[in-house]
Short mmCIF file of C-alpha atoms in Angstrom, two decimals:
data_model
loop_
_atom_site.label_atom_id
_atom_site.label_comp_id
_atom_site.label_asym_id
_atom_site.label_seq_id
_atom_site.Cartn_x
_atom_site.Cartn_y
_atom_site.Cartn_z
CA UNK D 1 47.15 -45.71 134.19
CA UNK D 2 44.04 -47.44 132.83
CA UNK D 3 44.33 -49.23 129.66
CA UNK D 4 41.66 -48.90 127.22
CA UNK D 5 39.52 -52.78 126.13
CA UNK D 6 40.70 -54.02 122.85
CA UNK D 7 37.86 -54.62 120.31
CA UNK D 8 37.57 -58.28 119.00
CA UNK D 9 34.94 -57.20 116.53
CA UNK D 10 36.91 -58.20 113.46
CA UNK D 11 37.79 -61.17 114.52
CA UNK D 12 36.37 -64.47 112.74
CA UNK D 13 35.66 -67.25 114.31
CA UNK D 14 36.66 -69.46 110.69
CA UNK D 15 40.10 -67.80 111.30
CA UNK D 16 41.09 -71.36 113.07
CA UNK D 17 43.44 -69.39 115.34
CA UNK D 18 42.70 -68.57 119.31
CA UNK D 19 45.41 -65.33 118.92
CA UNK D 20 43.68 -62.54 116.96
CA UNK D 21 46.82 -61.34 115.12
CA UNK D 22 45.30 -58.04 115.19
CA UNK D 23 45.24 -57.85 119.23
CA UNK D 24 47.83 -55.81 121.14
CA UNK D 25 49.95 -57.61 124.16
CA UNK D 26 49.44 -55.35 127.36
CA UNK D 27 50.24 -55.50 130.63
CA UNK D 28 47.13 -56.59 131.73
CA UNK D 29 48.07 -59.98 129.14
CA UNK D 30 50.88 -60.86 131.44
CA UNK D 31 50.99 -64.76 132.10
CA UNK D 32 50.73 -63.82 135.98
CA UNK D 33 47.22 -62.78 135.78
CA UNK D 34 44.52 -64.74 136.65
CA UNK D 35 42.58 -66.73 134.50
CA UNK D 36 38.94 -64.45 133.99
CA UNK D 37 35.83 -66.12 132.35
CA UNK D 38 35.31 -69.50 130.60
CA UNK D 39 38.13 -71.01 128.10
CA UNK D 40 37.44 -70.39 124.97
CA UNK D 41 37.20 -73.74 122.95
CA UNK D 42 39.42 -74.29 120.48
CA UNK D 43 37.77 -74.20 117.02
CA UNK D 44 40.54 -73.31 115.03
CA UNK D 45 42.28 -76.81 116.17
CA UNK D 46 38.77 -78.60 115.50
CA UNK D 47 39.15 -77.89 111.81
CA UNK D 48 42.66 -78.81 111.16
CA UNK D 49 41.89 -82.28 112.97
CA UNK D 50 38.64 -82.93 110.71
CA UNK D 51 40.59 -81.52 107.74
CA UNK D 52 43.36 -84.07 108.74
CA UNK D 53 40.88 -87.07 108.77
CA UNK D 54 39.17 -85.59 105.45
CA UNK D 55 42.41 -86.10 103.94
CA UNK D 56 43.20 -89.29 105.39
CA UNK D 57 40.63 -90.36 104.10
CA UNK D 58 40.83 -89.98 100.63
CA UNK D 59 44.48 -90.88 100.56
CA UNK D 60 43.30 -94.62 101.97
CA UNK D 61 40.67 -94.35 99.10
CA UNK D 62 43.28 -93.51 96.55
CA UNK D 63 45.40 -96.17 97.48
CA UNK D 64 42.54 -98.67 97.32
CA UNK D 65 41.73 -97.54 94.04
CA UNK D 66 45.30 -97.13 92.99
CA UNK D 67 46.09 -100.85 94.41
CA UNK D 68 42.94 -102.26 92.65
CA UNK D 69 44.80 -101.03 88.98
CA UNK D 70 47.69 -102.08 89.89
CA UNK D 71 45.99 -105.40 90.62
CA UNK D 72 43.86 -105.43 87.86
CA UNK D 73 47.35 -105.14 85.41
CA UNK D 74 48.91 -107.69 87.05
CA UNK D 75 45.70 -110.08 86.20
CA UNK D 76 44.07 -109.18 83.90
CA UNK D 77 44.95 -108.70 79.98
CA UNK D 78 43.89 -105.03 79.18
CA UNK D 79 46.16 -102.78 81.70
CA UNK D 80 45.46 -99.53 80.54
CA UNK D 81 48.67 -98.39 81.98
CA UNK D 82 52.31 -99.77 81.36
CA UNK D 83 55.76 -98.36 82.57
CA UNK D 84 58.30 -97.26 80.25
CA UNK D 85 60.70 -99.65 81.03
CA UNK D 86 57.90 -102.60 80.35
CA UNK D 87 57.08 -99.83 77.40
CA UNK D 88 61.05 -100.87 76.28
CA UNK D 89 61.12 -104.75 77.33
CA UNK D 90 58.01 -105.43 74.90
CA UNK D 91 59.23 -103.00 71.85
CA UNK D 92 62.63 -104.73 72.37
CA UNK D 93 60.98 -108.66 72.36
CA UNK D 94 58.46 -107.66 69.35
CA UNK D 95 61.47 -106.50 67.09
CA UNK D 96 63.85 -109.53 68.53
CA UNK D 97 60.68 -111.67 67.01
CA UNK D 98 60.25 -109.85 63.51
CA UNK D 99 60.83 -111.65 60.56
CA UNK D 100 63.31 -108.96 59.13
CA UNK D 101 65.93 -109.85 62.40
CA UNK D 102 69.29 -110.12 59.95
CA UNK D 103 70.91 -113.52 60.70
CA UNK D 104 73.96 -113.81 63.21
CA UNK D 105 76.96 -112.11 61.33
CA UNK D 106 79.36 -114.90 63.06
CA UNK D 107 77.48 -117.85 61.94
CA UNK D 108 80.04 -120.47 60.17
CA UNK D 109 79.82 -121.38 56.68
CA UNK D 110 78.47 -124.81 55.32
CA UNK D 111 81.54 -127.11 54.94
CA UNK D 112 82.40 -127.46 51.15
CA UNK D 113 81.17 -130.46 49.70
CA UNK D 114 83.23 -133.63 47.64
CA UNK D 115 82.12 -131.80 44.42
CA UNK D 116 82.57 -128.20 45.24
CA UNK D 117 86.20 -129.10 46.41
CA UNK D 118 87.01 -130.98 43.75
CA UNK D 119 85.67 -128.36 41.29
CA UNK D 120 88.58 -125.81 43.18
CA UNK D 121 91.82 -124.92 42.12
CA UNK D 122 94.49 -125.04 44.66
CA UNK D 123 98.03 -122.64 44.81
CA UNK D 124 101.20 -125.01 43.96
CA UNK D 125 103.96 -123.82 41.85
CA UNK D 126 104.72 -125.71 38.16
CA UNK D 127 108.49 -125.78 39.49
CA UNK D 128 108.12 -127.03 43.28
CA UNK D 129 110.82 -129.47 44.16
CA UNK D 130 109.39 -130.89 47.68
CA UNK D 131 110.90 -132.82 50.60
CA UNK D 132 110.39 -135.89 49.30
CA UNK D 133 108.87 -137.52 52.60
CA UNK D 134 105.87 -139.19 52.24
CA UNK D 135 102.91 -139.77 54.65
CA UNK D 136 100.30 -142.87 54.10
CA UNK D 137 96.89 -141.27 54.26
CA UNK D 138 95.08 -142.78 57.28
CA UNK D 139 91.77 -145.25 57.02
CA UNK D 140 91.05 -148.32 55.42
CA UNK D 141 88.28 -147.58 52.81
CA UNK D 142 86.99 -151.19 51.57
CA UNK D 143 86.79 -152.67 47.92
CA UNK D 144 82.95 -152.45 47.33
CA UNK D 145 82.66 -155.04 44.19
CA UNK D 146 83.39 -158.66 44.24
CA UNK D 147 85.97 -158.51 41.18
CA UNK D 148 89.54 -158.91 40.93
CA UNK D 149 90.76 -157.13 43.93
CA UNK D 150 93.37 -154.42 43.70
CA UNK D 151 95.02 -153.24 47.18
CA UNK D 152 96.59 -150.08 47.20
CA UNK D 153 98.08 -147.34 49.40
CA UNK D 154 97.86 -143.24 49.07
CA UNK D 155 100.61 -141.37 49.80
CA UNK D 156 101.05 -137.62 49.49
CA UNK D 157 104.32 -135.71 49.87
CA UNK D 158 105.05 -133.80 53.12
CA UNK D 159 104.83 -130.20 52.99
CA UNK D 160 102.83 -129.84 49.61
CA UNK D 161 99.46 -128.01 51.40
CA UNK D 162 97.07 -129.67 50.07
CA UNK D 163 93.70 -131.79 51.07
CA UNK D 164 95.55 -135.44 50.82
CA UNK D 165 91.94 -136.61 52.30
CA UNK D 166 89.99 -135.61 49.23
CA UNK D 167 93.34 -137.02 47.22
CA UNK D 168 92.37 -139.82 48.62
CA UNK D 169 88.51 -140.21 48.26
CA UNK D 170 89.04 -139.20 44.86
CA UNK D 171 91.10 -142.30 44.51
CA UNK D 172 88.68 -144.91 45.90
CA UNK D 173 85.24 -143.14 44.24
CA UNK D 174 87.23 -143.01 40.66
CA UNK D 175 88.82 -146.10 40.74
CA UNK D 176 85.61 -148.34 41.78
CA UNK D 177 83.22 -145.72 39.20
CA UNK D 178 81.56 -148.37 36.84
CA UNK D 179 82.87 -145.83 34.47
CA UNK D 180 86.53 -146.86 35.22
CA UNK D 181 88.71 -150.39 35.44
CA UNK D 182 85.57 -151.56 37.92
CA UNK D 183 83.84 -151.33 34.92
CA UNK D 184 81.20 -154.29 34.83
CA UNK D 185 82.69 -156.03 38.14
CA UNK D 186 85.71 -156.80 36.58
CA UNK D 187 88.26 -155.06 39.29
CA UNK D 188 87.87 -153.96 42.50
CA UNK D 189 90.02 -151.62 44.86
CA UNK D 190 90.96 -151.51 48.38
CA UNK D 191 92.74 -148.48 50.25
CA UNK D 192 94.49 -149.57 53.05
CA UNK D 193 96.78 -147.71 55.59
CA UNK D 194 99.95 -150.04 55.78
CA UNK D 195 101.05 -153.65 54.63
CA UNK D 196 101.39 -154.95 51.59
CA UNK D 197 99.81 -153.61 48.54
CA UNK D 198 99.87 -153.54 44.83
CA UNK D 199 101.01 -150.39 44.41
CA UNK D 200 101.23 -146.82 45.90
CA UNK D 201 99.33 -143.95 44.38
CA UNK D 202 101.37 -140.81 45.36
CA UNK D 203 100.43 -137.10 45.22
CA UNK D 204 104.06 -135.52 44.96
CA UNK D 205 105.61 -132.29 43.76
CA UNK D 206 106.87 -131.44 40.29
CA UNK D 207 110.29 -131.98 41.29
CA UNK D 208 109.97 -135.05 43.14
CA UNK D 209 107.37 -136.85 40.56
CA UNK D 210 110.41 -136.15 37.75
CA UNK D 211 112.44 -137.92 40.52
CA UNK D 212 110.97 -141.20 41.15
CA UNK D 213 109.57 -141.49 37.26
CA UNK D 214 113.37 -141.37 36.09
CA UNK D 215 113.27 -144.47 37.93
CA UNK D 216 111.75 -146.17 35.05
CA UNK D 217 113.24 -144.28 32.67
CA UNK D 218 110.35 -141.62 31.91
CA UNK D 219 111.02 -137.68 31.57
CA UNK D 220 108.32 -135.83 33.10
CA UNK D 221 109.65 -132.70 32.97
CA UNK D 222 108.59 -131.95 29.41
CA UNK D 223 104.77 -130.44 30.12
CA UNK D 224 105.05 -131.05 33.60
CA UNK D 225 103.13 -134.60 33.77
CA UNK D 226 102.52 -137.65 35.81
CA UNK D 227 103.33 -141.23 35.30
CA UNK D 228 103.31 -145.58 36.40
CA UNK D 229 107.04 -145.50 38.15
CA UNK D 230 106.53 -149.43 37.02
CA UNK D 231 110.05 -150.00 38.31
CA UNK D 232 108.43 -149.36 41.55
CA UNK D 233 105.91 -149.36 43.56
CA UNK D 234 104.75 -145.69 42.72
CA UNK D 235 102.43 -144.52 40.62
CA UNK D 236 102.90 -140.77 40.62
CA UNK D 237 100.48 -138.10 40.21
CA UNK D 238 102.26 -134.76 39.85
CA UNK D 239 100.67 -132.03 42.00
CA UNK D 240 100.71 -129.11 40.52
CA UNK D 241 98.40 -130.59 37.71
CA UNK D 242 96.26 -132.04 40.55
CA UNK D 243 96.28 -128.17 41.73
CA UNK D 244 96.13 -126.55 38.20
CA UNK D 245 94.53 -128.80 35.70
CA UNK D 246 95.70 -128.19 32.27
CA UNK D 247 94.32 -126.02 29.79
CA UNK D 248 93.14 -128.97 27.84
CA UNK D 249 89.77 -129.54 29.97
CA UNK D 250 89.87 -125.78 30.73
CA UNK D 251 87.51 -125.15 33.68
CA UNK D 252 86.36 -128.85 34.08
CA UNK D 253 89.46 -129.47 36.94
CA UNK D 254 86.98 -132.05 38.60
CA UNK D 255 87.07 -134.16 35.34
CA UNK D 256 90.71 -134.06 34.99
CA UNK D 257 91.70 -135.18 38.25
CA UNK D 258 89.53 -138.25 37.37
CA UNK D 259 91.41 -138.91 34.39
CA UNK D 260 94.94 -138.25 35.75
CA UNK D 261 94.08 -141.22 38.07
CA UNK D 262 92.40 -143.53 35.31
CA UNK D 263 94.94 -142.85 32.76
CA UNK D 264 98.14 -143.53 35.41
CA UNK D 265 96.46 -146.69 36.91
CA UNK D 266 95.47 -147.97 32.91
CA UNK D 267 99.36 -147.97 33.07
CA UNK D 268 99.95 -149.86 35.97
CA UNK D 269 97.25 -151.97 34.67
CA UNK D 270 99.17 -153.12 31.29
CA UNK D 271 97.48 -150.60 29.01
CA UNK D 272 99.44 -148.10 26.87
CA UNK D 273 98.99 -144.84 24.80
CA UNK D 274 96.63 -144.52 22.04
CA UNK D 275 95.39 -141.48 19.81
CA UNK D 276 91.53 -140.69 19.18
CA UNK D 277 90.83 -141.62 15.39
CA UNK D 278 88.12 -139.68 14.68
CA UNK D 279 87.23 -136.22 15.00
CA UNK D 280 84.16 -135.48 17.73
CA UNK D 281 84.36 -138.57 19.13
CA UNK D 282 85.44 -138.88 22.97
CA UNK D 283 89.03 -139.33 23.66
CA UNK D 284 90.33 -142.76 24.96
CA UNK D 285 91.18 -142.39 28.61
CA UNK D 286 95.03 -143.86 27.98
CA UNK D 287 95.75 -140.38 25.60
CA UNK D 288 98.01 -138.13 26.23
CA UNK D 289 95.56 -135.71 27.16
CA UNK D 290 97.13 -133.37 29.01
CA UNK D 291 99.48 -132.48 26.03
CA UNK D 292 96.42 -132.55 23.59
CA UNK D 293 93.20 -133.62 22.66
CA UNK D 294 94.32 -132.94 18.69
CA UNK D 295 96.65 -135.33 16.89
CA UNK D 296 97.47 -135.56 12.88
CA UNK D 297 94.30 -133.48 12.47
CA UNK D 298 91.85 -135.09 14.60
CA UNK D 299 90.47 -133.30 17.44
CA UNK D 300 88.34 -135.43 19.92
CA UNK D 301 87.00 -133.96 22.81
CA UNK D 302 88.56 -134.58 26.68
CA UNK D 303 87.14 -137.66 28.04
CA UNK D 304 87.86 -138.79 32.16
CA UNK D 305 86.50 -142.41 31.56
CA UNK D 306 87.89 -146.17 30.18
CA UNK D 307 83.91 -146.73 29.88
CA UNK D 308 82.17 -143.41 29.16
CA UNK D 309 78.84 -143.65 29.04
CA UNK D 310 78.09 -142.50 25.40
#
């Protein structure tokens, strides 16, 4: 039977296709059939290859351009652009630079100083009876003046808890204080570790300061005080005053521990007791002043020095 042509009319030549999706197969299509006329040339595959170059072409041109910012960042100071995570980075460095960055929480406190320790109360009990074993305090500390020289040792009882380093400083910087029995060059004083010595300052407890001063016959036991052992070597400084002070200087524990150690070495010295004898005036530094600053109706006022400077 005889098969009608089919119309290519509506196809377009832009379509970029050789197959006219509008043309029917027939058996005259079959791939048997011999080739009739000239090829048709393929101007649908014509396009897509310039449209491929078209587009390869501006991708290389982005990329330059691209690659010439990315260039231009890296060298130069005005990037217009910045990742996030540089974005981040530089917020993060400008705030670790601010001045308002609090200080480390973990940073150590400055050590207390000679003064500030010696202007602390320490926790010892008025009725402590300790081990009685001493320890010598170690280090030489060297008699500064040229007077007579006094050489002496500084114990402090085992077990008591406190600073028998700053017992011993305050020794060496009261004793040789032109305010004390250095007074003038007349004395000088020498710490020393071991050997012999002239006597033995010793920080001890309640109970064992009553000890050794019953020694030499003295009760200290009544208002819990110190004293020159002078049957011994000891002169004993009872702790818990060293701790506690007395209410006598009140507050002023720094200038009490000075005259604990005047008044007990003015002992060991030769000196003895005596009363102020007129009201206002200073105190002498051999009083009783841990039992009182008033006596027979004088009141001086506390007083840490043989030589105050007036």
């Amino acid at each position: 039977m005889f098969a009608p042509p089919v119309s290519r009319a509506h196809r377009s030549p832009a379509d970029g296709d050789t197959t006219d999706p509008h043309t029917l197969r027939t058996d005259a299509d079959d791939d048997d059939a011999p080739p009739t006329g000239e090829p048709a040339q393929n101007r649908g595959g014509k396009g897509r290859t310039f449209t491929g170059i078209a587009a390869a072409a501006v991708t290389t041109v982005l990329a330059v351009v691209v690659a010439g910012q990315v260039t231009d960042g890296a060298d130069g100071a005005d990037s217009p652009t910045q990742s996030a995570a540089e974005q981040s980075r530089d917020t993060d460095d400008s705030a670790s630079r601010g001045d308002a960055r609090p200080a480390p929480s973990d940073a150590a406190p400055a050590p207390l100083t000679y003064a500030q320790k010696m202007a602390r109360t320490y926790p010892l009990g008025a009725e402590l009876k300790g081990s009685g074993k001493f320890e010598a305090i170690p280090g030489v500390d060297k008699a500064p003046g040229k007077g007579q020289k006094y050489t002496y040792r500084v114990d402090v009882e085992k077990g008591l808890g406190l600073d028998g380093a700053l017992f011993a400083q305050a020794v060496q910087k009261t004793l040789n204080d032109d305010r004390s029995w250095a007074h003038n060059g007349a004395r000088t004083f020498e710490r020393v570790y071991s050997g012999e010595v002239d006597f033995v300052i010793t920080l001890a407890s309640p109970g064992t300061t009553a000890d050794w001063c019953a020694k030499s016959g003295l009760d200290t036991t009544v208002d819990n005080v110190s004293c020159d052992s002078a049957a011994t070597q000891r002169v004993m400084i009872n702790a818990y005053r060293w701790a506690q002070g007395s209410e006598t200087y009140g507050d002023d524990i720094h200038a009490y521990r000075q005259m604990l150690i005047n008044h007990e070495i003015g002992h060991r010295l030769g000196y003895g007791h005596v009363t102020c004898d007129k009201n206002g005036d200073l105190a002498p530094v051999m009083q009783q002043q841990t039992k009182f600053l008033e006596y027979n109706g004088i009141r001086c006022l506390p007083n840490a020095w043989p030589y105050p400077v007036r």
